[in-house]
Short mmCIF file of C-alpha atoms and ligand atoms in Angstrom, two decimals:
data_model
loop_
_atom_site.label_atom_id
_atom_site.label_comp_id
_atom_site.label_asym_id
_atom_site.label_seq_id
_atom_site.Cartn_x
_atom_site.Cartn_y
_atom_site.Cartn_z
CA UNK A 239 75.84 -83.84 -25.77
CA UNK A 240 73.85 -82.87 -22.43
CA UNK A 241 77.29 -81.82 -21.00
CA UNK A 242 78.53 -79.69 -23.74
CA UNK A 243 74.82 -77.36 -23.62
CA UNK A 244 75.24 -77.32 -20.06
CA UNK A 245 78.89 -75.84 -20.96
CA UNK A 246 77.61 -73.76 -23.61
CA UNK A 247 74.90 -72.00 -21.23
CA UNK A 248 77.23 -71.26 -18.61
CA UNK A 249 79.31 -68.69 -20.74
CA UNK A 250 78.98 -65.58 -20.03
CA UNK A 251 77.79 -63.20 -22.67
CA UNK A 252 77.52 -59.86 -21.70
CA UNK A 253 75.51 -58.88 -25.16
CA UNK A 254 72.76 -60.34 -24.01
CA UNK A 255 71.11 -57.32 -22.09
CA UNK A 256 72.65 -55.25 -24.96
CA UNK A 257 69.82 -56.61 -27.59
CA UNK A 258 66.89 -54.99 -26.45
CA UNK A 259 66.42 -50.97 -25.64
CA UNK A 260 64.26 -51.88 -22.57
CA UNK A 261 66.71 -54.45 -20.73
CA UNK A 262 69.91 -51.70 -21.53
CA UNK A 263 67.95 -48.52 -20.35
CA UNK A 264 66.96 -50.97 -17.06
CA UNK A 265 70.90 -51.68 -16.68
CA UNK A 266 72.50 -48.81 -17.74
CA UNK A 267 74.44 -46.96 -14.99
CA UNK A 268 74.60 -43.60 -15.66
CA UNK A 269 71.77 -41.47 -15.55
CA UNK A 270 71.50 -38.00 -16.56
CA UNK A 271 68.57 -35.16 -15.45
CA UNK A 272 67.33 -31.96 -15.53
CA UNK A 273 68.21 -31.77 -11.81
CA UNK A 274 72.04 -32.60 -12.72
CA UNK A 275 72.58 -29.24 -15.17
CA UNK A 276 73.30 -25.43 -14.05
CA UNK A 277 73.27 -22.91 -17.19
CA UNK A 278 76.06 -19.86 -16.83
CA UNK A 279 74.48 -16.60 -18.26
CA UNK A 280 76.23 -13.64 -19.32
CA UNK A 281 75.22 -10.73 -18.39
CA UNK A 282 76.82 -7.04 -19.88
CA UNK A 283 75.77 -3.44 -19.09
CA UNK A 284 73.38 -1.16 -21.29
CA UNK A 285 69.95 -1.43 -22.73
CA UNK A 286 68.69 -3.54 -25.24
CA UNK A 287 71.82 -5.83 -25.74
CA UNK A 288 71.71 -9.11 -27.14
CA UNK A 289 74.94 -9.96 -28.38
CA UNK A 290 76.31 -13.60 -29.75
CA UNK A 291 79.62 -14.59 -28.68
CA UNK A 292 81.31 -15.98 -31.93
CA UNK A 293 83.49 -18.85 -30.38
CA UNK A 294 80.49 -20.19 -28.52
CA UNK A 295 77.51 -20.44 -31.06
CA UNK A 296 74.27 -20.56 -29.40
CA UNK A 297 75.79 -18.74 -26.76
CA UNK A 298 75.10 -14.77 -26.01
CA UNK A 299 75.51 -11.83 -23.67
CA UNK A 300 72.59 -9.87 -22.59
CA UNK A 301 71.43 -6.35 -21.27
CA UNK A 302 69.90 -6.94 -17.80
CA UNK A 303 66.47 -5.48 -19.55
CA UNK A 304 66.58 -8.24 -22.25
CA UNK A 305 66.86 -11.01 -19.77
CA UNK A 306 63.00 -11.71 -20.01
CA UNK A 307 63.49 -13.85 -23.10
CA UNK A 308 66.36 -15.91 -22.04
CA UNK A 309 64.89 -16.76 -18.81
CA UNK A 310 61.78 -17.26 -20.47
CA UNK A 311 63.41 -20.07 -22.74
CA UNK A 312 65.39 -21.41 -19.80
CA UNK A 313 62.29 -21.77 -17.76
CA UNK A 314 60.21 -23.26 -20.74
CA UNK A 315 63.03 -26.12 -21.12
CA UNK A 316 63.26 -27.01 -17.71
CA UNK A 317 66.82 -25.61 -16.19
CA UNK A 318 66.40 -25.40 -12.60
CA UNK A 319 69.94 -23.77 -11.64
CA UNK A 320 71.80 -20.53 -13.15
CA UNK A 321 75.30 -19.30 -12.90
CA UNK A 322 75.37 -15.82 -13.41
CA UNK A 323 78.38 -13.81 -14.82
CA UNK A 324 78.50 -9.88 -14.91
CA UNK A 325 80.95 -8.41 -17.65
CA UNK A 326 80.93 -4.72 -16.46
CA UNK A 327 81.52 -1.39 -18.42
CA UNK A 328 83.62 0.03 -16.49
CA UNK A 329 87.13 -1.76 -15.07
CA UNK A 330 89.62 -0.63 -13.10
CA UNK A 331 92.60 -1.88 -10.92
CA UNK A 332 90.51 -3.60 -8.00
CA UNK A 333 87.27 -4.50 -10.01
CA UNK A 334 84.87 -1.89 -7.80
CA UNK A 335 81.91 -2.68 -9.55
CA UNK A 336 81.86 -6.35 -8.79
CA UNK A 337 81.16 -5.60 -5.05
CA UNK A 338 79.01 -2.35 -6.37
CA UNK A 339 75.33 -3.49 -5.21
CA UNK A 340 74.03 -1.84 -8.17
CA UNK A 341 76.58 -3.40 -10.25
CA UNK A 342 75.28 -5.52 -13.43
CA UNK A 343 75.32 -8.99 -11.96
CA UNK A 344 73.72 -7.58 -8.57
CA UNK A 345 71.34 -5.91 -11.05
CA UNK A 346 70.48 -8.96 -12.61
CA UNK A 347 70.02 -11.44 -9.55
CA UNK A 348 67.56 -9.00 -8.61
CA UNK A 349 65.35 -9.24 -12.16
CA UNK A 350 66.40 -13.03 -12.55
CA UNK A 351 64.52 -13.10 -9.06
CA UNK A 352 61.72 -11.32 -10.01
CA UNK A 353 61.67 -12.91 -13.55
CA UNK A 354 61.57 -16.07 -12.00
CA UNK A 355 61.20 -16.93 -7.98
CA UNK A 356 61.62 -20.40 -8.02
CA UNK A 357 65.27 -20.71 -10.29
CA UNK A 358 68.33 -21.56 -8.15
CA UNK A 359 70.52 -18.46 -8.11
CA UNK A 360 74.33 -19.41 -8.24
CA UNK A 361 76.28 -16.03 -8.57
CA UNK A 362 80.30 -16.50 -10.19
CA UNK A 363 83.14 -15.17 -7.57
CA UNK A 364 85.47 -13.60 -9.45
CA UNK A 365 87.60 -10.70 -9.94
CA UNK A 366 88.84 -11.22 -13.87
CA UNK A 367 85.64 -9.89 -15.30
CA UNK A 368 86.13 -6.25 -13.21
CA UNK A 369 89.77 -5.60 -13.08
CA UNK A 370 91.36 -3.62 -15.81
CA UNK A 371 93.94 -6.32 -15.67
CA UNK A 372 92.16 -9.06 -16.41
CA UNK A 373 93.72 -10.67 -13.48
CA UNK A 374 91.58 -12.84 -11.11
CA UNK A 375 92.42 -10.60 -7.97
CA UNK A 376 94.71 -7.46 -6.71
CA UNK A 377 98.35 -6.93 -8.50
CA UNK A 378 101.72 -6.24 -6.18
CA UNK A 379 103.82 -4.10 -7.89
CA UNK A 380 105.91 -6.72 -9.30
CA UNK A 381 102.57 -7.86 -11.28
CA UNK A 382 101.65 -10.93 -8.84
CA UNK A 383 98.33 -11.72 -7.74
CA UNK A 384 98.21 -10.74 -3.79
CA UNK A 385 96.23 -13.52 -2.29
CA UNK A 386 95.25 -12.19 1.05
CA UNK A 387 94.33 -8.90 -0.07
CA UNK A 388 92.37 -9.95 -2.49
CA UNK A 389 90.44 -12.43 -0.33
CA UNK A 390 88.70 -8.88 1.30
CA UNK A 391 87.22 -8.20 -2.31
CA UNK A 392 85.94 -11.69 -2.66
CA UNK A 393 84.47 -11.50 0.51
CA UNK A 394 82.22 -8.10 -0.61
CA UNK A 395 81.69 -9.64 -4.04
CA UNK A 396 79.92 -12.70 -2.11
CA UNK A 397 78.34 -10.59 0.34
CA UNK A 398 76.82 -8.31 -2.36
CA UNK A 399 75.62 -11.01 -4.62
CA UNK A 400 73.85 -12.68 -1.68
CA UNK A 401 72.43 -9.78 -0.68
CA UNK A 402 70.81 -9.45 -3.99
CA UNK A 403 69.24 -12.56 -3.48
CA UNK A 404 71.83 -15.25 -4.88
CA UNK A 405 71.13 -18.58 -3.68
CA UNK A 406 74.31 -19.72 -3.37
CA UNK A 407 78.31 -18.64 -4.09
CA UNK A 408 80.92 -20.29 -6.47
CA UNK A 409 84.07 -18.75 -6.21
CA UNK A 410 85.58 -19.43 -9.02
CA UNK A 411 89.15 -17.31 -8.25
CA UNK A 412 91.28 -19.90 -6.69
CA UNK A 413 93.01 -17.52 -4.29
CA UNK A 414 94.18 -19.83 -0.61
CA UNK A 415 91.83 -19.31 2.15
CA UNK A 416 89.15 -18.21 0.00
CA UNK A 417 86.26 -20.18 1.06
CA UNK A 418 87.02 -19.73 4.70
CA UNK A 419 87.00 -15.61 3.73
CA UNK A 420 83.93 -15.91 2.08
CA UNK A 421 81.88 -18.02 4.83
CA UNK A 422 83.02 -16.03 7.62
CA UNK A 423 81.58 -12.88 5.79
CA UNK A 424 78.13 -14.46 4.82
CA UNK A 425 78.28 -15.97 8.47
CA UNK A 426 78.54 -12.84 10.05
CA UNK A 427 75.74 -11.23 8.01
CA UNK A 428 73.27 -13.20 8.82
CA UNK A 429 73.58 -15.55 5.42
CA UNK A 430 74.91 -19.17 7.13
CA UNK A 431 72.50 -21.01 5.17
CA UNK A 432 73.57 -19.48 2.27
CA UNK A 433 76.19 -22.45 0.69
CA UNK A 434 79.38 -22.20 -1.15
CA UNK A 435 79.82 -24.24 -4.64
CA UNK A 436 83.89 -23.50 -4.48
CA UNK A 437 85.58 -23.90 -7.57
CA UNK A 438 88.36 -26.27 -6.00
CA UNK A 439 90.39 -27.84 -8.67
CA UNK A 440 90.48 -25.14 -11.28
CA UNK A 441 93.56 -25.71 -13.89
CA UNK A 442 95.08 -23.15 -16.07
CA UNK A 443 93.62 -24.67 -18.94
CA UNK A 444 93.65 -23.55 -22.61
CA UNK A 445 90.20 -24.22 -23.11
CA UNK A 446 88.82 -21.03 -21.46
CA UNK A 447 89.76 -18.83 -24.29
CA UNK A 448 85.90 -18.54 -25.83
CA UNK A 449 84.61 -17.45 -22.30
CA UNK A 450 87.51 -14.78 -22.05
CA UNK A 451 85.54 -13.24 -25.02
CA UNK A 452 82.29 -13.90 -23.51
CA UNK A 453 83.52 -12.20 -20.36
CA UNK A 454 85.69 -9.76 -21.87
CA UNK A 455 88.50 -10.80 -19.36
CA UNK A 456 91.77 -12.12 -20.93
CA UNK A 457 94.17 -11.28 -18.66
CA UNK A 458 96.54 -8.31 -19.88
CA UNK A 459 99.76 -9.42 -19.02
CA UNK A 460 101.33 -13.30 -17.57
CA UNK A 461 98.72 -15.41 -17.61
CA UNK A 462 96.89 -17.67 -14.45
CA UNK A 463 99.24 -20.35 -13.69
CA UNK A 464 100.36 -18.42 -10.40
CA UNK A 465 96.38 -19.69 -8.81
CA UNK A 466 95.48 -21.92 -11.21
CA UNK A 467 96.83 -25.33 -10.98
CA UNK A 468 99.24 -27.27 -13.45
CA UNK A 469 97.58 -29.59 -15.73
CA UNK A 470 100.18 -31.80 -15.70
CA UNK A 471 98.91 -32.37 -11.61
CA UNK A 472 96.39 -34.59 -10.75
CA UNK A 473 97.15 -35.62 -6.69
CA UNK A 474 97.81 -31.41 -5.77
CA UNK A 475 93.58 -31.40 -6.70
CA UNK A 476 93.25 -33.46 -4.00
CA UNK A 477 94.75 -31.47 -1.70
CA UNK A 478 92.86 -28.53 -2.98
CA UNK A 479 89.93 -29.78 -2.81
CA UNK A 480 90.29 -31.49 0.62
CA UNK A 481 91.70 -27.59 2.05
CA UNK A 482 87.87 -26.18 0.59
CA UNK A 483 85.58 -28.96 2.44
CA UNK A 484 87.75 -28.05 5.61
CA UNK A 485 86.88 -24.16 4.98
CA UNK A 486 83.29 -24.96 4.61
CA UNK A 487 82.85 -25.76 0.78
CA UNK A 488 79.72 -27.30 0.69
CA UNK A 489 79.76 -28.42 -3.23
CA UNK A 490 83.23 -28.70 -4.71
CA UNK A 491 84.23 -28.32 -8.61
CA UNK A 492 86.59 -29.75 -11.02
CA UNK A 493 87.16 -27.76 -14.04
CA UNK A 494 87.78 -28.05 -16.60
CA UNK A 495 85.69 -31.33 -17.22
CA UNK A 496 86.26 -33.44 -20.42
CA UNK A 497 89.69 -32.80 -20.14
CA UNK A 498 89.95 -33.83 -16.71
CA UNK A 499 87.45 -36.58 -16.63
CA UNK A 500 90.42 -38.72 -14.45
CA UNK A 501 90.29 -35.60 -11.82
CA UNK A 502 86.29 -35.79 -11.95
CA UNK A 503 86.87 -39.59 -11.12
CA UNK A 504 89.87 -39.39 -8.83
CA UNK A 505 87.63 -36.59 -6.14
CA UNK A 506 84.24 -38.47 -6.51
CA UNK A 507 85.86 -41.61 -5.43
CA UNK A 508 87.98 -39.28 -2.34
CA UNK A 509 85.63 -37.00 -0.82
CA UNK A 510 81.75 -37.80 0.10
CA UNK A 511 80.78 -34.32 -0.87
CA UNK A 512 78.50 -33.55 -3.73
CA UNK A 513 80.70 -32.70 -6.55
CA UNK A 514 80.45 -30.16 -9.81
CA UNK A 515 82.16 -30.51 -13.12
CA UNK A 516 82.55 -27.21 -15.51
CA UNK A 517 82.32 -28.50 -19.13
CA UNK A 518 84.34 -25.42 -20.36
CA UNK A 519 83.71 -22.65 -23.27
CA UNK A 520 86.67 -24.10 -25.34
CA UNK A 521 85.01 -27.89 -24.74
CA UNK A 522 81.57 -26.39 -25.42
CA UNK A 523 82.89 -24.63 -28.57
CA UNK A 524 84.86 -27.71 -30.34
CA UNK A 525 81.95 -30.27 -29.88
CA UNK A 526 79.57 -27.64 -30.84
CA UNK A 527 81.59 -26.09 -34.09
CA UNK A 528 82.31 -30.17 -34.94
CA UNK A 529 78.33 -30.41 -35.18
CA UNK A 530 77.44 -27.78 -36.92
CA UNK A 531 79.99 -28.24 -39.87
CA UNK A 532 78.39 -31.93 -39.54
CA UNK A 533 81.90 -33.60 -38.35
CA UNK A 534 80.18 -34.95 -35.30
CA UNK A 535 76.18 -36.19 -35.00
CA UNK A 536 74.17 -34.34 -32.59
CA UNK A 537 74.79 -36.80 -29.35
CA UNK A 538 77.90 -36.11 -29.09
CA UNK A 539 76.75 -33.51 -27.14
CA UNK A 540 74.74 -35.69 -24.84
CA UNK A 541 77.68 -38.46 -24.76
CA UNK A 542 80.04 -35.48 -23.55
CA UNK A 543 78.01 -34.86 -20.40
CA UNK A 544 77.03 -38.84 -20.12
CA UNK A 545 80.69 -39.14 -19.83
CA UNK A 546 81.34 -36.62 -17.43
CA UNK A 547 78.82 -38.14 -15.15
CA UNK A 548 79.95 -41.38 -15.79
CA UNK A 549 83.61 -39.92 -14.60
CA UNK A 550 81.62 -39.51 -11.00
CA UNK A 551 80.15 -35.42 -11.26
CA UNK A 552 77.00 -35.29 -9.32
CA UNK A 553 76.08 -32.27 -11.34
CA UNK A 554 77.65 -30.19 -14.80
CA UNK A 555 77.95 -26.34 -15.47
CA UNK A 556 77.08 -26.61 -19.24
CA UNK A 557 76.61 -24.16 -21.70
CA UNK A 558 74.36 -26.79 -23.47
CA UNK A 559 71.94 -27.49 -20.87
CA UNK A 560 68.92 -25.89 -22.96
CA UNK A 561 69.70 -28.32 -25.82
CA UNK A 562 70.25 -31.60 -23.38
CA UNK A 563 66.77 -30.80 -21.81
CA UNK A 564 65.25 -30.71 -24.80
CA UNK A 565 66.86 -34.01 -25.36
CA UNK A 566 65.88 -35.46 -21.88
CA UNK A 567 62.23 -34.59 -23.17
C1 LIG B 1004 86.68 -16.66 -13.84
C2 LIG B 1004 86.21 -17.81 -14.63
C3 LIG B 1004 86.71 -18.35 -15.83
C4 LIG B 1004 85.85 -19.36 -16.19
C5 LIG B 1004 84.87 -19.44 -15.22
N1 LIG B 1004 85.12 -18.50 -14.25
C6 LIG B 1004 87.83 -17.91 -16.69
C7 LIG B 1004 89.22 -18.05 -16.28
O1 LIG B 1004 89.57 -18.56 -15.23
O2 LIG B 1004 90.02 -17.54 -17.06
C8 LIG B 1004 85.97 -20.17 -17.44
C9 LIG B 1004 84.72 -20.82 -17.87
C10 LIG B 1004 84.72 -21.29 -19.26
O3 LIG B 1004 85.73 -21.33 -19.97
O4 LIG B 1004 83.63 -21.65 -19.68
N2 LIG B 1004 87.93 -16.76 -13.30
#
């Protein structure tokens, strides 16, 4: 009899710190904060604009002038960290106004500054939202993206952004050679501290259609798979991201993130770097329209971004980092 309890007690049974709330949140592994979330804003020309973006409820655009009340919320919930995105009036064939230092998103790092001094700054590096092309850089004749001339363009858009008192870069274009471009620049100017968050495995994923809207920047004609990588890849994002540490990233992204939670996993476990995961418009948009027709409970939400910590992300661009702090409270 003694022998079989002394049997019994030494099986394992894992359950046993599952029965009580106090003994699982003591064990559990995965830990998410306030500190862990950046919050993209939009940000569109003109005066007294505050417009919803339909594939991303909750979501909106605003007027430089009406940013008051967004940062106002943002600050009240605890967000720390914005990335800011400037959708422009006026486009044109090499994006001019997204290296214009009175351009919108220069324009609004200055009032996000005044608004509020202590938020981290992260301004988007990008050419999609400025070009009358929609494309993410300059166009050869034959309708190609030309990666080296672009990489001057970058390199102003950075400069300009910085200049207007961004805290810190993410170039989100995935043009070769872009991080080195854009360090050099903010190097020579004075900016070295100023660090680079570089975008570094960015596929050509389906799920960005809801920001295109936000952004207004669907590209025209082809689409991105000639910079963007191959979804079907997961060993070339490697590569990628080991080329953007050499250059001087000093944060590195995968994007998008719930679909690529292996990716997430696969360059945590690589690189010693602090690493970013984008949880994209269209993955924003399907967890968010499942909830509000009541397909999915409200933590789905919060078990998206547990997950995509979980997967090894150090920190998540989220469009629902107002409603997780509210959570975390
Ligand atoms: C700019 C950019 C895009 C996103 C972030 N930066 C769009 C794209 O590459 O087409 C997508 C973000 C999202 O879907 O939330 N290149």
């Amino acid at each position: 009899m003694i022998i079989i309890l002394g049997v019994k007690t030494m099986v394992n049974r894992p359950r046993r710190l599952r029965k009580n709330s106090t003994i699982r949140d003591m064990t559990c592994e995965t830990v998410l904060s306030k500190n862990d979330l950046i919050y993209p804003i939009f940000v569109v020309e003109g005066e007294n604009k505050k417009k919803a973006i339909k594939s991303m409820p909750g979501v909106f655009r605003f007027s430089v002038d009406m940013l008051d009340e967004e940062v106002a919320g943002v600050l009240a919930v605890g967000i720390k960290a914005v990335l800011l995105f400037g959708v422009p009036l006026h486009k044109d064939w090499c994006g001019s106004e997204s290296y214009n230092p009175d351009g919108v998103v220069q324009k609004a790092i200055r009032k996000l500054r005044e608004l509020a001094p202590s938020m981290y700054i992260i301004a988007d590096v990008c050419m999609c939202e400025y070009t009358d092309h929609g494309h993410c850089g300059i166009i050869n004749p034959d309708g190609s993206v030309n990666n080296d001339k672009t990489l001057e363009y970058l390199s102003k858009i950075a400069l300009t952004c910085v200049q207007a008192g961004a805290d810190m870069v993410a170039p989100s274009n995935m043009m070769d050679g872009c991080v080195a471009a854009i360090r050099r620049v903010l190097d020579e100017d004075g900016y070295e501290s100023t660090p680079i968050m570089a975008y570094s495995a960015k596929y050509a994923s389906n799920f960005y259609g809801p920001f295109r809207e936000a952004a207004d920047s669907a590209p025209a004609f082809g689409d991105r798979k000639g910079y963007q990588m191959d979804y079907r890849n997961s060993d070339e994002a490697l590569r990628e991201t080991a080329l953007d540490i050499e250059e001087g990233a000093d944060i590195v992204m995968v994007k998008p993130a719930i679909m690529c939670l292996d990716v997430v996993h696969r360059v945590s476990k690589e690189f010693n770097i602090p690493l970013a995961a984008y949880m994209v418009s269209g993955e924003y948009a399907m967890i968010k329209c499942a909830i509000l027709q009541g397909l999915l409970n409200e933590s789905a939400m919060y078990e998206a971004h547990i997950a995509i910590k979980r997967a090894g992300a150090k920190m998540i661009v989220t469009y629902a980092a107002k409603e997780i702090c509210e959570r975390l409270d």
